[in-house]
Short mmCIF file of C-alpha atoms and ligand atoms in Angstrom, two decimals:
data_model
loop_
_atom_site.label_atom_id
_atom_site.label_comp_id
_atom_site.label_asym_id
_atom_site.label_seq_id
_atom_site.Cartn_x
_atom_site.Cartn_y
_atom_site.Cartn_z
CA MET A 1 89.44 110.47 167.88
CA ALA A 2 87.21 110.72 164.72
CA ARG A 3 85.57 113.97 163.66
CA ILE A 4 82.12 113.11 162.82
CA LEU A 5 79.73 115.64 161.19
CA THR A 6 76.20 115.49 160.07
CA GLY A 7 73.42 117.74 159.08
CA ILE A 8 69.74 117.62 160.34
CA GLN A 9 67.01 118.75 158.00
CA ALA A 10 64.78 121.29 159.76
CA THR A 11 61.49 120.06 158.61
CA GLY A 12 59.41 120.16 161.69
CA THR A 13 59.07 118.54 165.14
CA PRO A 14 60.74 115.08 165.09
CA HIS A 15 58.41 112.09 165.46
CA LEU A 16 58.95 108.72 167.06
CA GLY A 17 60.42 107.33 163.90
CA ASN A 18 63.01 110.24 163.69
CA ILE A 19 63.87 109.77 167.46
CA LEU A 20 64.30 106.03 167.58
CA GLY A 21 65.88 105.66 164.11
CA ALA A 22 68.05 108.64 163.99
CA ILE A 23 68.24 111.00 166.98
CA ARG A 24 68.92 108.42 169.82
CA PRO A 25 71.66 106.54 167.83
CA ALA A 26 73.34 109.88 166.74
CA ILE A 27 73.32 111.15 170.25
CA ALA A 28 74.86 107.86 171.64
CA GLN A 29 77.66 108.26 169.07
CA ALA A 30 78.09 112.00 169.76
CA ASN A 31 78.28 111.42 173.51
CA ASP A 32 80.91 108.75 173.01
CA PRO A 33 84.30 110.09 174.30
CA ALA A 34 86.03 108.41 171.36
CA ASN A 35 84.43 110.84 168.88
CA GLU A 36 84.23 114.54 168.28
CA SER A 37 80.86 115.42 166.79
CA PHE A 38 79.71 118.44 164.71
CA LEU A 39 75.87 118.43 164.45
CA PHE A 40 74.05 121.20 162.70
CA ILE A 41 70.50 122.02 161.70
CA ALA A 42 70.56 122.54 157.97
CA ASP A 43 68.30 125.56 157.74
CA MET A 44 69.94 126.87 154.72
CA HIS A 45 69.17 123.66 152.81
CA SER A 46 65.63 123.83 154.17
CA LEU A 47 65.28 127.21 152.37
CA THR A 48 65.19 125.26 148.97
CA GLN A 49 61.76 124.11 150.14
CA ILE A 50 60.39 126.35 152.84
CA LYS A 51 59.74 130.08 152.11
CA ASP A 52 58.21 130.92 155.42
CA ALA A 53 60.42 132.73 157.87
CA ASN A 54 58.33 131.73 160.82
CA ALA A 55 58.23 128.05 159.87
CA LEU A 56 61.89 127.85 159.29
CA ARG A 57 62.63 129.40 162.69
CA GLU A 58 60.10 127.28 164.57
CA ASN A 59 61.27 124.13 162.81
CA THR A 60 64.87 124.85 163.82
CA TYR A 61 63.83 125.46 167.44
CA ALA A 62 61.78 122.21 167.46
CA VAL A 63 64.64 120.16 166.12
CA ALA A 64 67.12 121.68 168.49
CA ALA A 65 64.80 121.19 171.46
CA ALA A 66 64.27 117.55 170.54
CA TRP A 67 68.01 116.76 170.23
CA MET A 68 68.72 118.48 173.53
CA ALA A 69 65.75 116.83 175.27
CA PHE A 70 67.12 113.38 174.32
CA GLY A 71 70.35 114.19 175.97
CA LEU A 72 72.72 115.72 173.36
CA ASP A 73 75.56 117.08 175.29
CA THR A 74 76.00 120.55 173.72
CA GLU A 75 79.18 121.15 175.66
CA ARG A 76 80.81 117.98 174.25
CA SER A 77 79.37 118.24 170.72
CA VAL A 78 79.47 121.31 168.47
CA PHE A 79 75.73 121.89 167.89
CA TYR A 80 74.80 124.77 165.74
CA ARG A 81 72.51 126.27 163.11
CA GLN A 82 73.90 126.20 159.63
CA SER A 83 72.84 129.86 158.89
CA ASP A 84 74.87 131.04 161.96
CA VAL A 85 78.04 130.21 160.11
CA PRO A 86 77.73 131.81 156.71
CA ALA A 87 81.22 130.83 155.70
CA ALA A 88 79.43 127.71 154.27
CA ALA A 89 77.86 129.82 151.71
CA GLU A 90 81.18 131.41 150.80
CA LEU A 91 82.78 128.01 150.45
CA ALA A 92 79.86 126.70 148.38
CA TRP A 93 80.50 129.49 145.92
CA TYR A 94 84.04 128.58 145.46
CA LEU A 95 83.19 124.99 145.16
CA ASN A 96 80.61 125.77 142.49
CA CYS A 97 83.43 127.11 140.47
CA PHE A 98 85.33 123.87 140.45
CA PHE A 99 82.41 121.46 139.68
CA PRO A 100 80.89 120.77 136.31
CA VAL A 101 77.16 121.44 135.65
CA SER A 102 77.07 118.18 133.83
CA ARG A 103 77.88 116.33 137.03
CA LEU A 104 75.36 118.21 139.13
CA GLU A 105 72.76 117.31 136.53
CA LEU A 106 73.27 113.67 137.40
CA ALA A 107 72.33 114.17 141.07
CA HIS A 108 69.50 111.84 142.02
CA SER A 109 68.01 114.33 144.43
CA TYR A 110 67.80 116.95 141.72
CA LYS A 111 66.45 114.58 139.11
CA ASP A 112 63.79 113.47 141.38
CA LYS A 113 62.77 116.84 142.15
CA MET A 114 62.67 117.77 138.51
CA ALA A 115 60.51 114.78 137.75
CA GLN A 116 58.14 115.58 140.67
CA PHE A 117 57.70 119.21 139.46
CA LYS A 118 57.34 118.02 135.93
CA ASP A 119 54.50 115.65 136.84
CA SER A 120 52.75 118.48 138.69
CA GLY A 121 53.33 120.67 135.68
CA ALA A 122 55.72 123.26 137.30
CA ALA A 123 59.19 122.51 136.13
CA ALA A 124 59.94 126.19 136.40
CA SER A 125 59.76 126.08 140.27
CA VAL A 126 62.88 124.03 140.58
CA ASN A 127 65.09 126.73 142.10
CA THR A 128 68.86 127.01 141.66
CA GLY A 129 69.38 126.26 145.21
CA LEU A 130 68.06 122.71 144.69
CA PHE A 131 70.47 122.26 141.83
CA THR A 132 73.51 123.38 143.74
CA TYR A 133 72.33 121.85 146.94
CA PRO A 134 75.21 119.21 146.80
CA MET A 135 77.75 122.06 146.68
CA LEU A 136 76.44 123.71 149.89
CA MET A 137 76.41 120.23 151.54
CA SER A 138 79.89 119.65 150.32
CA ALA A 139 80.80 123.08 151.90
CA ASP A 140 79.07 122.08 155.17
CA ILE A 141 81.45 119.01 155.40
CA LEU A 142 84.74 120.41 153.99
CA LEU A 143 84.47 123.54 156.13
CA TYR A 144 85.10 121.44 159.34
CA ASP A 145 87.58 118.93 158.17
CA ALA A 146 85.09 116.23 158.84
CA GLU A 147 86.44 112.60 158.59
CA GLN A 148 83.23 110.68 158.85
CA VAL A 149 79.79 111.73 157.66
CA PRO A 150 76.94 109.28 158.87
CA VAL A 151 74.04 109.58 156.34
CA GLY A 152 71.28 107.52 154.88
CA LYS A 153 71.68 105.82 151.50
CA ASP A 154 69.90 108.59 149.70
CA GLN A 155 72.84 110.93 150.56
CA LYS A 156 75.60 108.56 149.30
CA GLN A 157 75.99 110.26 146.07
CA HIS A 158 76.31 113.76 147.66
CA LEU A 159 79.28 112.40 149.59
CA GLU A 160 80.80 111.23 146.33
CA PHE A 161 80.34 114.71 145.04
CA THR A 162 81.98 116.09 148.12
CA ARG A 163 85.11 114.04 147.58
CA ASP A 164 85.01 114.68 143.89
CA VAL A 165 84.81 118.52 144.27
CA ALA A 166 87.51 118.51 146.96
CA SER A 167 89.87 116.47 144.63
CA ARG A 168 89.11 118.93 141.63
CA PHE A 169 90.05 121.84 143.78
CA HIS A 170 93.29 120.24 144.88
CA ASN A 171 94.17 119.19 141.33
CA ALA A 172 93.26 122.75 139.89
CA MET A 173 95.03 124.75 142.62
CA GLY A 174 97.92 122.40 143.15
CA THR A 175 97.55 122.29 146.82
CA GLU A 176 95.67 120.08 149.31
CA VAL A 177 93.55 122.15 151.60
CA PHE A 178 90.70 119.79 152.35
CA VAL A 179 90.21 116.57 154.32
CA LEU A 180 88.41 114.00 152.14
CA PRO A 181 85.52 112.63 154.18
CA GLU A 182 84.18 109.18 154.25
CA ALA A 183 80.54 108.39 154.14
CA VAL A 184 79.30 106.16 156.92
CA ILE A 185 76.11 104.79 155.34
CA GLN A 186 73.53 103.87 157.98
CA GLU A 187 71.51 101.08 157.01
CA SER A 188 68.12 101.72 158.81
CA VAL A 189 68.85 99.94 162.10
CA MET A 190 65.28 100.20 163.01
CA LEU A 191 62.00 100.78 161.07
CA VAL A 192 59.45 102.53 163.19
CA PRO A 193 55.88 101.67 161.87
CA GLY A 194 53.32 104.46 161.58
CA LEU A 195 49.91 104.52 163.05
CA ASP A 196 48.59 103.09 159.75
CA GLY A 197 51.21 100.29 159.75
CA ASN A 198 53.25 101.71 156.93
CA LYS A 199 56.75 103.26 157.81
CA MET A 200 56.21 106.28 159.97
CA SER A 201 56.78 109.45 157.91
CA LYS A 202 55.84 113.05 158.02
CA SER A 203 54.67 112.78 154.46
CA ARG A 204 52.18 110.03 155.31
CA ASP A 205 50.55 111.83 158.19
CA ASN A 206 50.86 108.61 160.24
CA THR A 207 53.26 109.87 162.92
CA LEU A 208 53.28 109.58 166.65
CA ASN A 209 54.44 113.00 168.03
CA ILE A 210 55.69 112.02 171.40
CA PHE A 211 56.06 115.62 172.63
CA ASP A 212 52.23 116.17 172.26
CA ASP A 213 50.34 116.52 175.44
CA PRO A 214 48.54 113.27 176.78
CA LYS A 215 45.15 114.40 175.61
CA ALA A 216 46.29 114.84 172.01
CA LEU A 217 48.28 111.57 172.16
CA LYS A 218 45.26 109.70 173.36
CA LYS A 219 43.09 111.11 170.61
CA ARG A 220 45.56 110.30 167.87
CA ILE A 221 46.22 106.80 169.06
CA ASN A 222 42.57 105.96 169.39
CA LYS A 223 41.53 107.55 166.22
CA GLU A 224 44.45 106.79 163.82
CA ILE A 225 45.23 103.12 164.63
CA GLU A 226 42.64 100.99 163.11
CA THR A 227 41.79 97.84 164.80
CA ASP A 228 39.35 95.17 163.79
CA GLY A 229 36.20 94.27 165.66
CA THR A 230 37.40 90.95 167.14
CA ALA A 231 35.27 90.33 170.31
CA LEU A 232 36.87 91.08 173.64
CA GLU A 233 36.94 87.46 174.73
CA ASP A 234 38.50 86.11 171.49
CA PRO A 235 42.20 85.58 170.84
CA LYS A 236 43.96 88.29 168.83
CA ASP A 237 46.96 88.43 166.60
CA PRO A 238 49.48 90.92 168.14
CA ASP A 239 50.75 91.83 164.58
CA ALA A 240 47.17 92.54 163.22
CA ASN A 241 47.81 96.32 163.68
CA PRO A 242 50.85 98.48 164.86
CA VAL A 243 49.76 98.89 168.52
CA HIS A 244 51.85 95.90 169.69
CA ALA A 245 54.96 96.74 167.57
CA LEU A 246 54.92 100.36 168.80
CA TYR A 247 54.50 99.23 172.45
CA ALA A 248 57.49 96.86 172.05
CA LEU A 249 59.62 99.70 170.73
CA ILE A 250 58.80 101.90 173.78
CA ALA A 251 58.08 99.54 176.60
CA GLY A 252 60.77 96.94 175.92
CA ALA A 253 60.82 93.18 175.10
CA ALA A 254 59.60 91.82 178.39
CA GLU A 255 56.50 94.15 178.56
CA ALA A 256 55.70 93.59 175.04
CA GLU A 257 55.86 89.81 175.37
CA HIS A 258 53.43 90.14 178.32
CA MET A 259 50.98 92.23 175.98
CA ALA A 260 51.35 89.55 173.17
CA GLU A 261 50.39 86.79 175.66
CA GLN A 262 47.36 88.63 176.89
CA LEU A 263 46.19 89.31 173.27
CA ARG A 264 46.66 85.79 172.14
CA ALA A 265 44.86 84.54 175.39
CA GLY A 266 41.76 86.48 174.65
CA GLY A 267 39.74 88.60 177.28
CA TYR A 268 42.07 91.44 176.51
CA GLY A 269 40.91 94.00 173.93
CA TRP A 270 42.61 96.36 171.59
CA GLY A 271 41.29 99.17 173.78
CA HIS A 272 43.40 97.77 176.67
CA ALA A 273 46.34 97.56 174.30
CA LYS A 274 45.97 101.15 173.19
CA LYS A 275 45.71 102.31 176.67
CA ALA A 276 49.02 100.51 177.62
CA LEU A 277 50.61 102.11 174.50
CA LEU A 278 49.41 105.47 175.55
CA GLU A 279 50.70 105.11 178.96
CA ALA A 280 54.05 103.92 177.79
CA VAL A 281 54.37 107.05 175.55
CA VAL A 282 53.20 109.42 178.11
CA ASP A 283 55.26 107.95 181.00
CA GLY A 284 58.17 106.65 179.07
CA PHE A 285 59.00 110.10 177.48
CA ALA A 286 57.73 112.26 180.41
CA ALA A 287 61.31 113.61 181.12
CA GLU A 288 62.02 114.39 177.46
CA ARG A 289 58.61 115.89 177.09
CA ASP A 290 59.15 118.28 180.03
CA THR A 291 62.51 119.29 178.73
CA PHE A 292 61.22 119.82 175.26
CA ASN A 293 58.38 121.95 176.37
CA ARG A 294 60.61 123.95 178.73
CA LEU A 295 63.11 124.64 176.00
CA MET A 296 60.36 125.62 173.53
CA ALA A 297 59.08 127.99 176.02
CA ASP A 298 62.49 129.54 176.49
CA ARG A 299 63.84 130.49 173.03
CA GLY A 300 66.62 132.45 174.89
CA ALA A 301 68.14 129.26 176.14
CA LEU A 302 67.88 127.56 172.79
CA ASP A 303 69.42 130.56 171.05
CA GLU A 304 72.20 130.69 173.63
CA ALA A 305 72.99 126.98 173.20
CA LEU A 306 73.00 127.44 169.39
CA ARG A 307 75.04 130.56 169.41
CA ALA A 308 77.65 129.10 171.60
CA GLY A 309 77.81 126.05 169.31
CA ALA A 310 78.12 128.44 166.29
CA GLU A 311 80.98 130.29 167.95
CA ARG A 312 82.97 127.05 168.33
CA ALA A 313 82.11 125.88 164.68
CA GLU A 314 83.17 129.31 163.42
CA GLY A 315 86.70 128.89 165.03
CA VAL A 316 87.20 125.81 163.10
CA ALA A 317 85.59 127.19 159.79
CA HIS A 318 87.75 130.32 160.02
CA GLU A 319 91.02 128.35 159.93
CA VAL A 320 89.83 126.11 157.10
CA MET A 321 88.56 129.19 155.13
CA ASN A 322 91.93 130.82 155.49
CA ARG A 323 93.60 127.71 153.89
CA VAL A 324 91.12 128.05 151.05
CA ARG A 325 91.40 131.69 150.51
CA VAL A 326 95.10 131.56 150.57
CA ALA A 327 95.04 128.72 148.03
CA LEU A 328 92.75 130.90 145.82
CA GLY A 329 94.99 133.84 145.99
CA TYR A 330 92.55 136.01 148.05
CA GLY A 331 94.56 135.86 151.26
CA ALA A 332 93.59 135.02 154.70
CA ARG A 333 91.07 137.20 156.72
P1 LIG B 401 60.18 111.70 157.37
O1 LIG B 401 60.11 110.48 156.61
O2 LIG B 401 59.29 111.84 158.43
O3 LIG B 401 60.20 112.91 156.48
P2 LIG B 401 63.02 111.90 157.35
O4 LIG B 401 63.09 111.39 156.05
O5 LIG B 401 63.19 113.49 157.51
O6 LIG B 401 61.64 111.69 157.98
O7 LIG B 401 64.05 111.23 158.27
C1 LIG B 401 64.89 111.88 159.15
C2 LIG B 401 65.71 110.68 159.96
O8 LIG B 401 64.82 109.93 160.67
C3 LIG B 401 66.44 109.79 158.98
O9 LIG B 401 67.70 109.46 159.51
C4 LIG B 401 65.42 108.58 158.96
O10 LIG B 401 66.33 107.49 158.69
C5 LIG B 401 64.88 108.54 160.29
N1 LIG B 401 63.65 108.05 160.17
C6 LIG B 401 62.48 108.60 159.63
N2 LIG B 401 61.43 107.87 159.70
C7 LIG B 401 61.78 106.65 160.32
C8 LIG B 401 61.12 105.34 160.78
N3 LIG B 401 59.78 105.32 160.50
N4 LIG B 401 61.86 104.49 161.42
C9 LIG B 401 63.20 104.62 161.50
N5 LIG B 401 63.84 105.75 161.28
C10 LIG B 401 63.22 106.83 160.67
N1 LIG B 402 71.17 116.71 152.74
C1 LIG B 402 71.14 116.02 154.05
C2 LIG B 402 69.80 115.40 154.22
O1 LIG B 402 68.87 115.60 153.37
C3 LIG B 402 71.21 117.11 155.23
C4 LIG B 402 72.61 117.59 155.17
C5 LIG B 402 72.92 118.97 154.76
C6 LIG B 402 73.83 116.95 155.55
N2 LIG B 402 74.29 119.10 154.93
C7 LIG B 402 74.85 117.95 155.33
C8 LIG B 402 74.16 115.67 155.97
C9 LIG B 402 76.21 117.64 155.62
C10 LIG B 402 75.42 115.41 156.12
C11 LIG B 402 76.42 116.35 156.06
O2 LIG B 402 69.54 114.52 155.01
#
């Protein structure tokens, strides 16, 4: 049984790209009896960017509701909010004391942020949290004896820092208290196109938010997907815009092939195709949308699920922290 752990950024309601590209595969892995999964919403990391209590809380709820709506079994997996287990912050402090500034300065994420801020003429607003971000992330991982950490390519260096800081701690204190985690780099298995044909991404404002109500979905699909003015009776290229590709991802290969044939044959318009896409989104995710809305309307249920997860996480964290505290000479708590 492998202990798998991953953190999820709390940046807003997950869109179709997040769901198909990240949430569904992670849930399949978490629900697999061969694994033991720790999944948490990284709301302390989000604080490096978001300074709005309401937005932080709402984003966290939306992410939690989305994962639960897509079938994450919160009894099987340990699902929690990072900020509910503050031991991560304590461990991050200890790790800070074992890691050279010169190494942190080499972090791609930090250098990118510095460059971005510099371009906008505001280098001063790179906060210290952004700088020490990899130490909090290392703490998230080491605190739970995680063996495997599935992450995107952009997080690979953070995992190297995690192994590095754990080894430095071991060498300095002369005792091994941490499990050295392996990064499991996920090559994007799937690339969901956005409504403008580019990769779907929050930052591009081209997302399909499947939890929206049917009216809003209809408006978004009709307005944001640009189709050319080919006459209804003329043959059409299914790849001329993202309607067919999105339909294929939701409705499946057989249905998609049928739509492609109709488009190529002529007499079938982009309006028809958009209507089919809308129906596929509305009907295909009806159960998930209901659950999402039910959970978002019942914060008590979400709080309860996250609280129970945090309690289980804390049980593990407590043991690991005692190993760390003893190694440091502070003594167990
Ligand atoms: P965004 O680009 O909207 O900010 P994130 O970068 O926060 O999304 O991505 C969160 C997760 O969702 C990552 O695992 C990422 O690989 C996945 N993901 C995001 N957009 C897509 C997409 N268009 N297709 C497939 N997976 C995606
Ligand atoms: N930094 C990760 C990201 O941006 C999120 C994260 C925080 C994380 N802590 C983690 C991922 C621990 C894996 C393990 O996506």
